[in-house]
């Protein structure tokens, strides 16, 4: 594989990662709205730890060290971004 081929492959992977991150954020937004409607706490430490553990188990051993940081960051950003938007919507009819 040439350098250019490898870069093209990385570009394709990056596009897929962004597509999936966008999809994850949309679903996270829905979860946040459901939790707000049901009066549930938006942060669930037990679930976050379970997700990170599951992702570590799915990762290749040489990459496991990154999972906690990457998924922790995704979840913190989701909580921060989604939290700011949803709390502004609480007074609206969400159904």
C-alpha positions as a LaTeX table, in Angstrom:
\begin{tabular}{lrrr}
\hline
Residue & $x$ (\AA) & $y$ (\AA) & $z$ (\AA) \\
\hline
Unk1 & 0.00 & 0.00 & 0.00 \\
Unk2 & 1.35 & 3.42 & $-0.90$ \\
Unk3 & 1.27 & 6.44 & 1.40 \\
Unk4 & $-1.46$ & 7.98 & $-0.73$ \\
Unk5 & $-3.52$ & 4.78 & $-0.59$ \\
Unk6 & $-3.15$ & 4.65 & 3.20 \\
Unk7 & $-4.22$ & 8.29 & 3.51 \\
Unk8 & $-7.24$ & 7.70 & 1.30 \\
Unk9 & $-8.19$ & 4.74 & 3.45 \\
Unk10 & $-7.84$ & 6.89 & 6.60 \\
Unk11 & $-10.00$ & 9.60 & 5.00 \\
Unk12 & $-12.71$ & 7.02 & 4.33 \\
Unk13 & $-12.52$ & 5.72 & 7.92 \\
Unk14 & $-12.65$ & 9.28 & 9.30 \\
Unk15 & $-15.82$ & 10.00 & 7.34 \\
Unk16 & $-17.42$ & 6.87 & 8.77 \\
Unk17 & $-16.34$ & 7.79 & 12.31 \\
Unk18 & $-17.92$ & 11.24 & 11.98 \\
Unk19 & $-21.09$ & 9.75 & 10.52 \\
Unk20 & $-21.35$ & 7.37 & 13.48 \\
Unk21 & $-20.53$ & 10.10 & 16.02 \\
Unk22 & $-23.29$ & 12.26 & 14.58 \\
Unk23 & $-25.70$ & 9.33 & 14.79 \\
Unk24 & $-24.61$ & 8.62 & 18.38 \\
Unk25 & $-25.18$ & 12.24 & 19.38 \\
Unk26 & $-28.68$ & 12.23 & 17.88 \\
Unk27 & $-29.59$ & 9.10 & 19.84 \\
Unk28 & $-27.98$ & 10.58 & 22.97 \\
Unk29 & $-30.17$ & 13.63 & 22.51 \\
Unk30 & $-33.26$ & 11.40 & 22.40 \\
Unk31 & $-32.14$ & 9.57 & 25.55 \\
Unk32 & $-31.60$ & 12.91 & 27.29 \\
Unk33 & $-35.11$ & 14.08 & 26.34 \\
Unk34 & $-36.67$ & 10.82 & 27.55 \\
Unk35 & $-34.79$ & 11.03 & 30.84 \\
Unk36 & $-35.87$ & 14.66 & 31.31 \\
Unk37 & $-39.51$ & 13.77 & 30.66 \\
Unk38 & $-39.30$ & 10.88 & 33.13 \\
Unk39 & $-37.49$ & 12.93 & 35.77 \\
Unk40 & $-34.37$ & 10.76 & 35.64 \\
Unk41 & $-30.81$ & 11.91 & 36.26 \\
Unk42 & $-29.08$ & 12.51 & 32.95 \\
Unk43 & $-25.75$ & 11.08 & 34.14 \\
Unk44 & $-25.51$ & 7.34 & 34.84 \\
Unk45 & $-22.04$ & 6.46 & 36.09 \\
Unk46 & $-22.77$ & 2.73 & 36.19 \\
Unk47 & $-23.85$ & 2.71 & 32.54 \\
Unk48 & $-20.85$ & 4.80 & 31.49 \\
Unk49 & $-18.46$ & 2.38 & 33.19 \\
Unk50 & $-20.24$ & $-0.60$ & 31.59 \\
Unk51 & $-19.98$ & 0.97 & 28.13 \\
Unk52 & $-16.29$ & 1.72 & 28.56 \\
Unk53 & $-15.64$ & $-1.83$ & 29.80 \\
Unk54 & $-17.56$ & $-3.28$ & 26.84 \\
Unk55 & $-15.56$ & $-1.15$ & 24.40 \\
Unk56 & $-12.29$ & $-2.17$ & 26.05 \\
Unk57 & $-13.30$ & $-5.82$ & 25.66 \\
Unk58 & $-14.03$ & $-5.24$ & 21.96 \\
Unk59 & $-10.72$ & $-3.45$ & 21.32 \\
Unk60 & $-7.50$ & $-5.06$ & 20.27 \\
Unk61 & $-5.27$ & $-5.45$ & 23.34 \\
Unk62 & $-2.69$ & $-2.98$ & 22.00 \\
Unk63 & $-5.34$ & $-0.24$ & 21.70 \\
Unk64 & $-7.25$ & $-0.78$ & 24.97 \\
Unk65 & $-5.29$ & 1.97 & 26.72 \\
Unk66 & $-7.06$ & 4.53 & 24.51 \\
Unk67 & $-10.64$ & 3.41 & 25.05 \\
Unk68 & $-11.24$ & 5.01 & 28.43 \\
Unk69 & $-10.01$ & 8.39 & 27.23 \\
Unk70 & $-11.82$ & 8.30 & 23.90 \\
Unk71 & $-15.16$ & 7.04 & 25.18 \\
Unk72 & $-14.95$ & 9.14 & 28.33 \\
Unk73 & $-14.47$ & 12.21 & 26.11 \\
Unk74 & $-17.35$ & 11.24 & 23.80 \\
Unk75 & $-19.67$ & 10.80 & 26.77 \\
Unk76 & $-18.58$ & 14.05 & 28.47 \\
Unk77 & $-19.05$ & 16.00 & 25.23 \\
Unk78 & $-22.43$ & 14.37 & 24.69 \\
Unk79 & $-23.53$ & 15.23 & 28.22 \\
Unk80 & $-22.25$ & 18.79 & 27.90 \\
Unk81 & $-23.65$ & 19.51 & 24.44 \\
Unk82 & $-26.92$ & 17.69 & 24.85 \\
Unk83 & $-27.40$ & 18.97 & 28.39 \\
Unk84 & $-27.23$ & 22.57 & 27.30 \\
Unk85 & $-29.79$ & 22.08 & 24.53 \\
Unk86 & $-32.27$ & 19.85 & 26.31 \\
Unk87 & $-32.54$ & 21.89 & 29.48 \\
Unk88 & $-33.61$ & 24.81 & 27.33 \\
Unk89 & $-36.42$ & 22.67 & 25.95 \\
Unk90 & $-37.90$ & 21.44 & 29.21 \\
Unk91 & $-40.64$ & 24.06 & 29.19 \\
Unk92 & $-41.72$ & 23.06 & 25.68 \\
Unk93 & $-44.03$ & 20.24 & 24.72 \\
Unk94 & $-41.54$ & 17.50 & 23.84 \\
Unk95 & $-43.97$ & 14.95 & 22.48 \\
\hline
\end{tabular}
